[in-house]
Amino acid sequence: MTRHSFLLFSLTILQIERGERIYTTHCVGCHGPDGAGTPDWRKPNLDGKYPPPPLDGTAHAWHHSTDVLKKTILKGTPPEMGSMPAWEGKLTEQQ
């Protein structure tokens, strides 16, 4: 069993549906409807910031710990690195 299939196996249908709603509301604008991100996500934009990476397992999120991913979601990316907004105070701990 792969890590991905284990994760899907350990989530309930309600959790998956709630995650889809949250993603559609808050994330799809930058990461796209299927999590593909920006095609040239490895190249900084003219402002020096990196565009949104894919969230489909083809980028770098898979190698970060849950704590690092949670911090990135809550605090956003460092302003000199990217444009991910901080979701702290906008999303609940459960979300």
CSV table of N, CA and C in Angstrom, one decimal:
chain,number,residue,atom,x,y,z
A,1,MET,N,0.8,-1.2,0.0
A,1,MET,CA,0.0,0.0,0.0
A,1,MET,C,0.9,1.2,0.0
A,2,THR,N,0.6,2.2,-0.9
A,2,THR,CA,1.4,3.4,-0.9
A,2,THR,C,1.0,4.4,0.1
A,3,ARG,N,1.8,5.4,0.4
A,3,ARG,CA,1.4,6.4,1.4
A,3,ARG,C,0.1,7.1,1.0
A,4,HIS,N,0.0,7.4,-0.3
A,4,HIS,CA,-1.2,8.0,-0.8
A,4,HIS,C,-2.4,7.2,-0.6
A,5,SER,N,-2.4,5.9,-0.9
A,5,SER,CA,-3.6,5.0,-0.8
A,5,SER,C,-3.9,4.8,0.7
A,6,PHE,N,-2.8,4.8,1.6
A,6,PHE,CA,-3.1,4.7,3.0
A,6,PHE,C,-3.8,5.9,3.5
A,7,LEU,N,-3.4,7.1,3.1
A,7,LEU,CA,-4.0,8.3,3.5
A,7,LEU,C,-5.5,8.3,3.1
A,8,LEU,N,-5.8,8.0,1.8
A,8,LEU,CA,-7.2,7.9,1.4
A,8,LEU,C,-8.0,6.9,2.1
A,9,PHE,N,-7.3,5.8,2.5
A,9,PHE,CA,-8.0,4.7,3.2
A,9,PHE,C,-8.3,5.1,4.6
A,10,SER,N,-7.5,6.0,5.2
A,10,SER,CA,-7.7,6.4,6.6
A,10,SER,C,-8.7,7.6,6.7
A,11,LEU,N,-9.1,8.2,5.6
A,11,LEU,CA,-10.0,9.3,5.7
A,11,LEU,C,-11.4,8.8,5.4
A,12,THR,N,-12.4,9.5,6.1
A,12,THR,CA,-13.8,9.2,5.8
A,12,THR,C,-14.2,9.9,4.6
A,13,ILE,N,-15.3,9.5,4.0
A,13,ILE,CA,-15.9,10.2,2.9
A,13,ILE,C,-16.3,11.7,3.3
A,14,LEU,N,-16.8,11.8,4.5
A,14,LEU,CA,-17.1,13.2,5.0
A,14,LEU,C,-15.9,14.1,5.1
A,15,GLN,N,-14.8,13.5,5.6
A,15,GLN,CA,-13.5,14.3,5.6
A,15,GLN,C,-13.1,14.7,4.2
A,16,ILE,N,-13.1,13.8,3.3
A,16,ILE,CA,-12.7,14.1,1.9
A,16,ILE,C,-13.6,15.1,1.3
A,17,GLU,N,-14.9,15.0,1.5
A,17,GLU,CA,-15.9,16.0,1.0
A,17,GLU,C,-15.6,17.4,1.6
A,18,ARG,N,-15.4,17.4,2.9
A,18,ARG,CA,-15.1,18.7,3.6
A,18,ARG,C,-13.8,19.3,3.0
A,19,GLY,N,-12.8,18.5,2.8
A,19,GLY,CA,-11.5,18.9,2.3
A,19,GLY,C,-11.7,19.5,0.9
A,20,GLU,N,-12.5,18.9,0.1
A,20,GLU,CA,-12.8,19.4,-1.3
A,20,GLU,C,-13.5,20.7,-1.2
A,21,ARG,N,-14.4,20.9,-0.3
A,21,ARG,CA,-15.1,22.2,-0.2
A,21,ARG,C,-14.1,23.3,0.2
A,22,ILE,N,-13.3,23.0,1.2
A,22,ILE,CA,-12.3,24.0,1.7
A,22,ILE,C,-11.3,24.3,0.6
A,23,TYR,N,-10.8,23.3,-0.1
A,23,TYR,CA,-9.9,23.5,-1.3
A,23,TYR,C,-10.5,24.4,-2.3
A,24,THR,N,-11.8,24.1,-2.7
A,24,THR,CA,-12.4,24.8,-3.7
A,24,THR,C,-12.6,26.3,-3.3
A,25,THR,N,-12.9,26.5,-2.1
A,25,THR,CA,-13.2,27.9,-1.6
A,25,THR,C,-11.9,28.7,-1.4
A,26,HIS,N,-10.8,28.0,-0.9
A,26,HIS,CA,-9.6,28.8,-0.5
A,26,HIS,C,-8.4,28.6,-1.4
A,27,CYS,N,-8.3,27.4,-2.1
A,27,CYS,CA,-7.0,27.1,-2.7
A,27,CYS,C,-7.0,27.0,-4.2
A,28,VAL,N,-8.2,26.7,-4.8
A,28,VAL,CA,-8.2,26.5,-6.2
A,28,VAL,C,-7.8,27.7,-7.0
A,29,GLY,N,-8.0,28.9,-6.5
A,29,GLY,CA,-7.6,30.1,-7.2
A,29,GLY,C,-6.1,30.2,-7.6
A,30,CYS,N,-5.3,29.6,-6.7
A,30,CYS,CA,-3.8,29.6,-7.0
A,30,CYS,C,-3.3,28.2,-7.5
A,31,HIS,N,-3.8,27.2,-6.8
A,31,HIS,CA,-3.2,25.8,-7.1
A,31,HIS,C,-4.0,25.1,-8.2
A,32,GLY,N,-5.2,25.7,-8.7
A,32,GLY,CA,-5.9,25.1,-9.8
A,32,GLY,C,-6.9,24.1,-9.3
A,33,PRO,N,-7.9,23.8,-10.1
A,33,PRO,CA,-9.0,22.8,-9.7
A,33,PRO,C,-8.5,21.4,-9.5
A,34,ASP,N,-7.4,21.0,-10.1
A,34,ASP,CA,-6.9,19.7,-10.0
A,34,ASP,C,-5.6,19.6,-9.2
A,35,GLY,N,-5.2,20.7,-8.6
A,35,GLY,CA,-4.0,20.8,-7.8
A,35,GLY,C,-2.7,20.9,-8.7
A,36,ALA,N,-2.8,21.2,-10.0
A,36,ALA,CA,-1.7,21.2,-10.9
A,36,ALA,C,-0.8,22.4,-10.7
A,37,GLY,N,-1.2,23.4,-10.0
A,37,GLY,CA,-0.4,24.6,-9.7
A,37,GLY,C,0.0,25.4,-11.0
A,38,THR,N,1.1,26.0,-11.0
A,38,THR,CA,1.6,26.8,-12.1
A,38,THR,C,2.6,26.0,-12.9
A,39,PRO,N,2.5,25.9,-14.2
A,39,PRO,CA,3.4,25.0,-15.0
A,39,PRO,C,4.9,25.3,-14.7
A,40,ASP,N,5.3,26.5,-14.6
A,40,ASP,CA,6.7,26.8,-14.4
A,40,ASP,C,7.0,27.2,-12.9
A,41,TRP,N,6.4,26.4,-12.0
A,41,TRP,CA,6.5,26.7,-10.6
A,41,TRP,C,7.9,26.7,-10.0
A,42,ARG,N,8.9,26.1,-10.7
A,42,ARG,CA,10.3,26.1,-10.3
A,42,ARG,C,11.0,27.3,-10.6
A,43,LYS,N,10.5,28.2,-11.5
A,43,LYS,CA,11.1,29.4,-11.9
A,43,LYS,C,10.5,30.6,-11.2
A,44,PRO,N,11.3,31.5,-10.6
A,44,PRO,CA,10.7,32.6,-10.0
A,44,PRO,C,10.0,33.6,-11.0
A,45,ASN,N,9.0,34.3,-10.6
A,45,ASN,CA,8.4,35.3,-11.4
A,45,ASN,C,9.3,36.5,-11.5
A,46,LEU,N,8.9,37.5,-12.3
A,46,LEU,CA,9.7,38.7,-12.4
A,46,LEU,C,10.0,39.4,-11.1
A,47,ASP,N,9.0,39.2,-10.1
A,47,ASP,CA,9.2,39.8,-8.8
A,47,ASP,C,10.1,39.0,-7.9
A,48,GLY,N,10.6,37.9,-8.4
A,48,GLY,CA,11.5,37.0,-7.6
A,48,GLY,C,10.8,36.0,-6.8
A,49,LYS,N,9.5,36.0,-6.7
A,49,LYS,CA,8.7,35.1,-5.9
A,49,LYS,C,8.4,33.8,-6.8
A,50,TYR,N,8.3,32.7,-6.1
A,50,TYR,CA,7.9,31.5,-6.8
A,50,TYR,C,6.4,31.4,-6.9
A,51,PRO,N,5.9,30.9,-8.1
A,51,PRO,CA,4.5,30.7,-8.2
A,51,PRO,C,4.0,29.5,-7.5
A,52,PRO,N,2.7,29.3,-7.4
A,52,PRO,CA,2.2,28.1,-6.6
A,52,PRO,C,2.6,26.8,-7.3
A,53,PRO,N,3.1,25.9,-6.4
A,53,PRO,CA,3.5,24.6,-6.9
A,53,PRO,C,2.3,23.7,-7.1
A,54,PRO,N,2.4,22.6,-7.8
A,54,PRO,CA,1.3,21.6,-7.8
A,54,PRO,C,1.2,20.9,-6.5
A,55,LEU,N,0.0,20.5,-6.2
A,55,LEU,CA,-0.3,19.7,-4.9
A,55,LEU,C,-0.7,18.3,-5.2
A,56,ASP,N,-0.2,17.8,-6.4
A,56,ASP,CA,-0.7,16.5,-6.8
A,56,ASP,C,0.4,15.4,-6.6
A,57,GLY,N,1.4,15.7,-5.8
A,57,GLY,CA,2.5,14.8,-5.6
A,57,GLY,C,3.7,14.9,-6.5
A,58,THR,N,3.7,15.8,-7.5
A,58,THR,CA,4.8,16.0,-8.4
A,58,THR,C,5.7,17.1,-8.0
A,59,ALA,N,5.4,17.9,-7.0
A,59,ALA,CA,6.3,19.0,-6.5
A,59,ALA,C,7.0,18.5,-5.2
A,60,HIS,N,7.2,19.5,-4.3
A,60,HIS,CA,8.0,19.2,-3.2
A,60,HIS,C,7.2,19.0,-1.9
A,61,ALA,N,5.9,19.2,-1.8
A,61,ALA,CA,5.2,19.1,-0.6
A,61,ALA,C,5.3,17.7,0.1
A,62,TRP,N,5.4,16.7,-0.7
A,62,TRP,CA,5.4,15.3,-0.2
A,62,TRP,C,6.6,15.1,0.8
A,63,HIS,N,7.7,15.8,0.6
A,63,HIS,CA,8.8,15.5,1.5
A,63,HIS,C,8.8,16.4,2.8
A,64,HIS,N,7.9,17.2,2.9
A,64,HIS,CA,7.8,18.1,4.1
A,64,HIS,C,7.0,17.3,5.2
A,65,SER,N,7.3,17.6,6.4
A,65,SER,CA,6.5,17.0,7.5
A,65,SER,C,5.2,17.7,7.6
A,66,THR,N,4.3,17.0,8.3
A,66,THR,CA,2.9,17.6,8.5
A,66,THR,C,3.1,18.9,9.3
A,67,ASP,N,4.0,19.0,10.2
A,67,ASP,CA,4.2,20.3,10.9
A,67,ASP,C,4.6,21.4,10.0
A,68,VAL,N,5.5,21.1,9.1
A,68,VAL,CA,6.0,22.2,8.2
A,68,VAL,C,4.9,22.6,7.2
A,69,LEU,N,4.1,21.6,6.7
A,69,LEU,CA,3.0,22.0,5.9
A,69,LEU,C,2.0,22.8,6.6
A,70,LYS,N,1.7,22.4,7.8
A,70,LYS,CA,0.7,23.2,8.7
A,70,LYS,C,1.2,24.6,8.9
A,71,LYS,N,2.5,24.7,9.2
A,71,LYS,CA,3.0,26.1,9.4
A,71,LYS,C,2.9,26.9,8.1
A,72,THR,N,3.2,26.3,7.0
A,72,THR,CA,3.1,27.1,5.7
A,72,THR,C,1.7,27.5,5.5
A,73,ILE,N,0.7,26.6,5.8
A,73,ILE,CA,-0.7,27.0,5.6
A,73,ILE,C,-1.1,28.1,6.5
A,74,LEU,N,-0.7,28.0,7.8
A,74,LEU,CA,-1.1,29.0,8.8
A,74,LEU,C,-0.4,30.3,8.6
A,75,LYS,N,0.9,30.3,8.3
A,75,LYS,CA,1.7,31.5,8.3
A,75,LYS,C,2.0,32.0,6.9
A,76,GLY,N,1.7,31.2,5.9
A,76,GLY,CA,2.0,31.6,4.5
A,76,GLY,C,3.5,31.4,4.2
A,77,THR,N,3.9,31.7,3.0
A,77,THR,CA,5.3,31.6,2.6
A,77,THR,C,6.0,32.9,3.0
A,78,PRO,N,7.3,32.8,3.2
A,78,PRO,CA,8.0,34.0,3.5
A,78,PRO,C,7.8,35.0,2.3
A,79,PRO,N,7.6,36.2,2.6
A,79,PRO,CA,7.3,37.2,1.5
A,79,PRO,C,8.3,37.3,0.4
A,80,GLU,N,9.5,37.0,0.7
A,80,GLU,CA,10.6,37.1,-0.3
A,80,GLU,C,10.6,35.8,-1.2
A,81,MET,N,9.9,34.8,-0.8
A,81,MET,CA,9.9,33.5,-1.5
A,81,MET,C,8.7,33.2,-2.4
A,82,GLY,N,7.5,33.6,-1.9
A,82,GLY,CA,6.3,33.3,-2.6
A,82,GLY,C,5.1,34.2,-2.1
A,83,SER,N,3.9,33.9,-2.7
A,83,SER,CA,2.8,34.7,-2.4
A,83,SER,C,1.7,34.0,-1.6
A,84,MET,N,2.0,32.8,-1.1
A,84,MET,CA,1.0,32.1,-0.3
A,84,MET,C,0.5,32.9,0.9
A,85,PRO,N,-0.8,33.2,1.0
A,85,PRO,CA,-1.2,34.0,2.1
A,85,PRO,C,-1.2,33.1,3.4
A,86,ALA,N,-1.3,33.8,4.5
A,86,ALA,CA,-1.4,33.1,5.8
A,86,ALA,C,-2.9,32.9,6.0
A,87,TRP,N,-3.2,31.6,6.4
A,87,TRP,CA,-4.6,31.3,6.6
A,87,TRP,C,-5.0,31.2,8.1
A,88,GLU,N,-4.0,31.6,8.9
A,88,GLU,CA,-4.3,31.6,10.4
A,88,GLU,C,-5.3,32.6,10.7
A,89,GLY,N,-6.3,32.2,11.5
A,89,GLY,CA,-7.5,33.1,11.8
A,89,GLY,C,-8.5,33.1,10.7
A,90,LYS,N,-8.3,32.5,9.6
A,90,LYS,CA,-9.3,32.3,8.5
A,90,LYS,C,-9.8,30.9,8.4
A,91,LEU,N,-8.9,30.0,8.6
A,91,LEU,CA,-9.2,28.5,8.6
A,91,LEU,C,-9.1,28.1,10.1
A,92,THR,N,-10.0,27.2,10.5
A,92,THR,CA,-9.9,26.6,11.8
A,92,THR,C,-8.9,25.5,11.9
A,93,GLU,N,-8.5,25.2,13.1
A,93,GLU,CA,-7.6,24.1,13.3
A,93,GLU,C,-8.0,22.8,12.6
A,94,GLN,N,-9.3,22.5,12.7
A,94,GLN,CA,-9.9,21.3,12.0
A,94,GLN,C,-9.8,21.4,10.5
A,95,GLN,N,-9.9,22.6,10.0
A,95,GLN,CA,-9.9,22.7,8.5
A,95,GLN,C,-8.5,22.4,8.0
